[in-house]
């Protein structure tokens, strides 16, 4: 409490000292000069206040116009980016549906090049958004969009490469599969007679073997039975002599 009162007393002493120095200086001038000086100071303060008010108003208006312009431009860029992404997905589907009809290279140059162009335009839009504003949330979202677009582009190129490996009617693995199937078909067609005749010979041989086995079985059964007595075959007095 004592230190606070001491500070106040020191401050008042300084004010009195300054006042005591200014009063003699003021007394040197006439009343007319003092009034003129005060009037000039009032006018200067009024002009300064007016200029300051106009400057702050212009700054506020510029900030408002910039905010409206930036927001509208950011909205337009976002809408364009959404349209570009939709077009990229549509071109991707067109490539998948038509690469067998147009051929892999033709479909790739027709559709995949458009996909890559759309993705590049999207990255350009996000870069423009970052130049228009420095808000951390907006910058973070645009960076996430760039990362997602990069991952999509990478996966797309991997998929296109695999489709190129699979190929179509006259290229890739599908052509190899078709050529192999045709070779097998030709092999079966040209060798059908040989295979049929060989199977026929095998069947005839098997039938002959079966017939001979049956004949041998019948003969063994017949030899194994007791022979009939010739005397019984001629009974009575007319039977032939022994």
CSV table of C-alpha atoms in Angstrom, one decimal:
chain,number,residue,atom,x,y,z
A,1,UNK,CA,0.0,0.0,0.0
A,2,UNK,CA,2.8,2.4,0.9
A,3,UNK,CA,4.7,1.6,-2.3
A,4,UNK,CA,1.5,2.3,-4.4
A,5,UNK,CA,1.0,5.7,-2.7
A,6,UNK,CA,4.6,6.5,-3.3
A,7,UNK,CA,4.2,5.8,-7.1
A,8,UNK,CA,1.2,8.0,-7.3
A,9,UNK,CA,3.0,10.8,-5.5
A,10,UNK,CA,6.0,10.4,-7.9
A,11,UNK,CA,3.7,10.6,-10.9
A,12,UNK,CA,2.0,13.7,-9.6
A,13,UNK,CA,5.3,15.3,-9.0
A,14,UNK,CA,6.4,14.7,-12.5
A,15,UNK,CA,3.2,16.1,-13.9
A,16,UNK,CA,3.6,19.3,-11.8
A,17,UNK,CA,7.2,19.6,-13.0
A,18,UNK,CA,6.2,19.4,-16.7
A,19,UNK,CA,3.3,21.8,-16.0
A,20,UNK,CA,5.7,24.2,-14.3
A,21,UNK,CA,8.0,24.1,-17.4
A,22,UNK,CA,5.2,24.5,-19.9
A,23,UNK,CA,3.4,27.4,-18.3
A,24,UNK,CA,6.3,29.9,-18.6
A,25,UNK,CA,6.6,28.9,-22.3
A,26,UNK,CA,2.9,29.5,-22.9
A,27,UNK,CA,3.0,32.8,-21.1
A,28,UNK,CA,5.6,33.9,-23.7
A,29,UNK,CA,3.0,33.9,-26.4
A,30,UNK,CA,0.0,36.2,-26.8
A,31,UNK,CA,-3.5,35.0,-26.4
A,32,UNK,CA,-4.1,35.4,-30.1
A,33,UNK,CA,-1.2,33.1,-31.0
A,34,UNK,CA,-2.3,30.6,-28.4
A,35,UNK,CA,-5.9,30.5,-29.8
A,36,UNK,CA,-4.6,30.2,-33.4
A,37,UNK,CA,-2.3,27.4,-32.4
A,38,UNK,CA,-5.2,25.6,-30.7
A,39,UNK,CA,-7.4,26.1,-33.6
A,40,UNK,CA,-4.8,24.7,-36.0
A,41,UNK,CA,-4.3,21.7,-33.7
A,42,UNK,CA,-8.1,21.0,-33.6
A,43,UNK,CA,-8.3,21.2,-37.4
A,44,UNK,CA,-5.3,18.9,-37.8
A,45,UNK,CA,-6.8,16.4,-35.4
A,46,UNK,CA,-10.1,16.5,-37.3
A,47,UNK,CA,-8.4,16.0,-40.6
A,48,UNK,CA,-6.3,13.1,-39.1
A,49,UNK,CA,-9.4,11.5,-37.7
A,50,UNK,CA,-11.2,11.8,-41.0
A,51,UNK,CA,-8.3,10.3,-42.9
A,52,UNK,CA,-7.9,7.5,-40.4
A,53,UNK,CA,-11.6,6.7,-40.7
A,54,UNK,CA,-11.5,6.7,-44.5
A,55,UNK,CA,-8.4,4.5,-44.5
A,56,UNK,CA,-10.0,2.0,-42.1
A,57,UNK,CA,-13.2,2.0,-44.1
A,58,UNK,CA,-11.3,1.3,-47.3
A,59,UNK,CA,-9.3,-1.4,-45.7
A,60,UNK,CA,-12.5,-3.0,-44.4
A,61,UNK,CA,-14.2,-2.7,-47.8
A,62,UNK,CA,-11.1,-4.2,-49.5
A,63,UNK,CA,-11.1,-7.1,-47.0
A,64,UNK,CA,-14.8,-7.7,-47.6
A,65,UNK,CA,-14.4,-7.6,-51.4
A,66,UNK,CA,-11.4,-9.9,-51.2
A,67,UNK,CA,-13.3,-12.3,-48.9
A,68,UNK,CA,-16.3,-12.4,-51.3
A,69,UNK,CA,-14.1,-12.7,-54.4
A,70,UNK,CA,-11.8,-15.4,-52.8
A,71,UNK,CA,-14.7,-17.4,-51.5
A,72,UNK,CA,-16.4,-17.3,-54.9
A,73,UNK,CA,-13.3,-18.2,-56.7
A,74,UNK,CA,-12.5,-21.1,-54.2
A,75,UNK,CA,-16.1,-22.3,-54.7
A,76,UNK,CA,-15.7,-22.2,-58.5
A,77,UNK,CA,-12.4,-24.1,-58.3
A,78,UNK,CA,-14.0,-26.8,-56.0
A,79,UNK,CA,-16.9,-27.2,-58.4
A,80,UNK,CA,-14.5,-27.5,-61.4
A,81,UNK,CA,-12.4,-30.1,-59.4
A,82,UNK,CA,-15.5,-32.2,-58.7
A,83,UNK,CA,-16.4,-32.1,-62.4
A,84,UNK,CA,-12.9,-33.1,-63.4
A,85,UNK,CA,-12.9,-36.0,-61.0
A,86,UNK,CA,-16.3,-37.2,-62.4
A,87,UNK,CA,-14.9,-37.0,-65.9
A,88,UNK,CA,-11.8,-38.9,-64.9
A,89,UNK,CA,-13.9,-41.8,-63.5
A,90,UNK,CA,-16.1,-41.8,-66.6
A,91,UNK,CA,-13.1,-42.0,-68.9
A,92,UNK,CA,-11.7,-44.8,-66.7
A,93,UNK,CA,-15.0,-46.8,-67.1
A,94,UNK,CA,-14.9,-46.1,-70.8
A,95,UNK,CA,-11.4,-47.6,-71.0
A,96,UNK,CA,-12.4,-50.7,-69.2
A,97,UNK,CA,-15.5,-51.2,-71.3
A,98,UNK,CA,-13.9,-50.5,-74.7
A,99,UNK,CA,-10.3,-51.6,-74.6
A,100,UNK,CA,-11.2,-54.9,-76.2
A,101,UNK,CA,-13.1,-53.2,-79.0
A,102,UNK,CA,-10.6,-50.5,-79.9
A,103,UNK,CA,-7.5,-52.3,-78.8
A,104,UNK,CA,-5.4,-51.6,-75.7
A,105,UNK,CA,-3.1,-48.9,-77.2
A,106,UNK,CA,-6.0,-47.0,-78.9
A,107,UNK,CA,-8.2,-47.1,-75.7
A,108,UNK,CA,-5.2,-46.1,-73.6
A,109,UNK,CA,-4.4,-43.1,-75.7
A,110,UNK,CA,-8.0,-42.1,-76.0
A,111,UNK,CA,-9.2,-42.4,-72.4
A,112,UNK,CA,-6.3,-42.8,-70.0
A,113,UNK,CA,-4.6,-39.7,-71.4
A,114,UNK,CA,-7.8,-37.7,-70.6
A,115,UNK,CA,-7.9,-39.2,-67.1
A,116,UNK,CA,-4.3,-38.0,-66.5
A,117,UNK,CA,-5.1,-34.6,-67.9
A,118,UNK,CA,-8.1,-34.2,-65.6
A,119,UNK,CA,-6.1,-35.2,-62.6
A,120,UNK,CA,-3.4,-32.7,-63.5
A,121,UNK,CA,-6.0,-29.9,-63.7
A,122,UNK,CA,-7.3,-30.9,-60.3
A,123,UNK,CA,-3.9,-30.5,-58.8
A,124,UNK,CA,-3.6,-27.1,-60.4
A,125,UNK,CA,-6.9,-26.1,-58.9
A,126,UNK,CA,-5.8,-27.1,-55.4
A,127,UNK,CA,-2.6,-25.1,-55.9
A,128,UNK,CA,-4.6,-22.0,-56.9
A,129,UNK,CA,-6.8,-22.4,-53.7
A,130,UNK,CA,-3.7,-22.5,-51.6
A,131,UNK,CA,-2.5,-19.3,-53.2
A,132,UNK,CA,-5.8,-17.6,-52.6
A,133,UNK,CA,-6.0,-18.3,-48.9
A,134,UNK,CA,-3.7,-19.2,-46.1
A,135,UNK,CA,-6.3,-20.7,-43.7
A,136,UNK,CA,-4.8,-23.8,-42.1
A,137,UNK,CA,-7.9,-25.9,-42.5
A,138,UNK,CA,-8.3,-25.1,-46.2
A,139,UNK,CA,-4.6,-25.7,-46.8
A,140,UNK,CA,-4.8,-29.0,-45.0
A,141,UNK,CA,-7.8,-30.1,-47.0
A,142,UNK,CA,-6.2,-29.2,-50.4
A,143,UNK,CA,-3.1,-31.2,-49.4
A,144,UNK,CA,-5.3,-34.2,-48.5
A,145,UNK,CA,-7.0,-33.9,-51.9
A,146,UNK,CA,-3.6,-33.8,-53.7
A,147,UNK,CA,-2.5,-36.9,-51.8
A,148,UNK,CA,-5.7,-38.8,-52.7
A,149,UNK,CA,-5.4,-37.8,-56.3
A,150,UNK,CA,-1.8,-39.0,-56.4
A,151,UNK,CA,-2.8,-42.4,-54.9
A,152,UNK,CA,-5.6,-42.7,-57.4
A,153,UNK,CA,-3.3,-42.0,-60.3
A,154,UNK,CA,-0.8,-44.5,-59.1
A,155,UNK,CA,-3.4,-47.3,-58.7
A,156,UNK,CA,-4.9,-46.4,-62.1
A,157,UNK,CA,-1.5,-46.8,-63.9
A,158,UNK,CA,-1.0,-50.2,-62.2
A,159,UNK,CA,-4.4,-51.3,-63.3
A,160,UNK,CA,-3.8,-50.1,-66.9
A,161,UNK,CA,-0.5,-52.0,-66.9
A,162,UNK,CA,-2.2,-55.2,-65.8
A,163,UNK,CA,-4.9,-54.8,-68.5
A,164,UNK,CA,-2.0,-54.4,-71.0
A,165,UNK,CA,-0.5,-57.7,-69.8
A,166,UNK,CA,-3.9,-59.5,-70.1
A,167,UNK,CA,-4.3,-57.9,-73.6
A,168,UNK,CA,-7.2,-58.3,-76.0
A,169,UNK,CA,-8.1,-60.4,-79.0
A,170,UNK,CA,-4.7,-59.9,-80.7
A,171,UNK,CA,-2.4,-59.0,-77.9
A,172,UNK,CA,-1.2,-60.1,-74.4
A,173,UNK,CA,-2.0,-63.2,-72.5
A,174,UNK,CA,-5.4,-63.5,-74.1
A,175,UNK,CA,-3.8,-63.9,-77.5
A,176,UNK,CA,-1.5,-66.5,-76.1
A,177,UNK,CA,-4.4,-68.4,-74.5
A,178,UNK,CA,-6.3,-68.3,-77.8
A,179,UNK,CA,-3.3,-69.4,-79.9
A,180,UNK,CA,-2.7,-72.3,-77.5
A,181,UNK,CA,-6.4,-73.3,-77.7
A,182,UNK,CA,-6.3,-73.2,-81.5
A,183,UNK,CA,-3.2,-75.4,-81.5
A,184,UNK,CA,-4.9,-78.0,-79.3
A,185,UNK,CA,-8.0,-77.8,-81.5
A,186,UNK,CA,-5.9,-78.4,-84.7
A,187,UNK,CA,-4.0,-81.2,-83.0
A,188,UNK,CA,-7.3,-82.9,-82.2
A,189,UNK,CA,-8.7,-82.3,-85.6
A,190,UNK,CA,-5.6,-83.7,-87.6
A,191,UNK,CA,-5.1,-86.6,-85.2
A,192,UNK,CA,-8.7,-87.6,-84.9
A,193,UNK,CA,-8.4,-90.4,-87.6
A,194,UNK,CA,-5.3,-91.8,-86.1
A,195,UNK,CA,-6.7,-91.8,-82.6
A,196,UNK,CA,-10.0,-93.3,-83.9
A,197,UNK,CA,-8.2,-96.1,-85.8
A,198,UNK,CA,-6.0,-96.8,-82.8
A,199,UNK,CA,-8.9,-97.1,-80.5
A,200,UNK,CA,-10.7,-99.4,-83.0
A,201,UNK,CA,-7.7,-101.7,-83.2
A,202,UNK,CA,-7.5,-101.8,-79.5
A,203,UNK,CA,-11.2,-102.6,-79.2
A,204,UNK,CA,-11.0,-105.4,-81.8
A,205,UNK,CA,-8.0,-106.8,-80.1
A,206,UNK,CA,-9.8,-106.8,-76.8
A,207,UNK,CA,-12.9,-108.5,-78.4
A,208,UNK,CA,-10.7,-111.2,-80.0
A,209,UNK,CA,-9.0,-111.8,-76.7
A,210,UNK,CA,-12.3,-112.1,-74.9
A,211,UNK,CA,-13.6,-114.6,-77.6
A,212,UNK,CA,-10.5,-116.8,-77.3
A,213,UNK,CA,-10.8,-116.7,-73.5
A,214,UNK,CA,-14.4,-117.8,-73.7
A,215,UNK,CA,-13.6,-120.6,-76.2
A,216,UNK,CA,-10.8,-121.9,-74.0
A,217,UNK,CA,-13.1,-121.8,-71.0
A,218,UNK,CA,-15.7,-123.8,-72.8
A,219,UNK,CA,-13.2,-126.4,-74.0
A,220,UNK,CA,-11.8,-126.8,-70.5
A,221,UNK,CA,-15.2,-127.3,-69.1
A,222,UNK,CA,-16.1,-129.9,-71.8
A,223,UNK,CA,-12.8,-131.9,-71.3
A,224,UNK,CA,-13.4,-131.9,-67.6
A,225,UNK,CA,-16.8,-133.7,-67.8
A,226,UNK,CA,-17.0,-137.6,-67.9
A,227,UNK,CA,-17.4,-139.2,-71.4
A,228,UNK,CA,-20.7,-141.1,-72.0
A,229,UNK,CA,-20.4,-145.0,-72.3
A,230,UNK,CA,-21.0,-146.2,-75.8
A,231,UNK,CA,-22.8,-149.3,-74.6
A,232,UNK,CA,-25.5,-147.3,-73.0
A,233,UNK,CA,-26.0,-145.5,-76.2
A,234,UNK,CA,-27.0,-148.9,-77.8
A,235,UNK,CA,-29.1,-150.8,-75.3
A,236,UNK,CA,-30.7,-154.2,-75.9
A,237,UNK,CA,-29.8,-157.3,-77.9
A,238,UNK,CA,-29.0,-155.2,-81.0
A,239,UNK,CA,-26.2,-153.4,-79.2
A,240,UNK,CA,-22.9,-153.7,-81.0
A,241,UNK,CA,-20.4,-156.2,-79.7
A,242,UNK,CA,-17.6,-155.2,-77.5
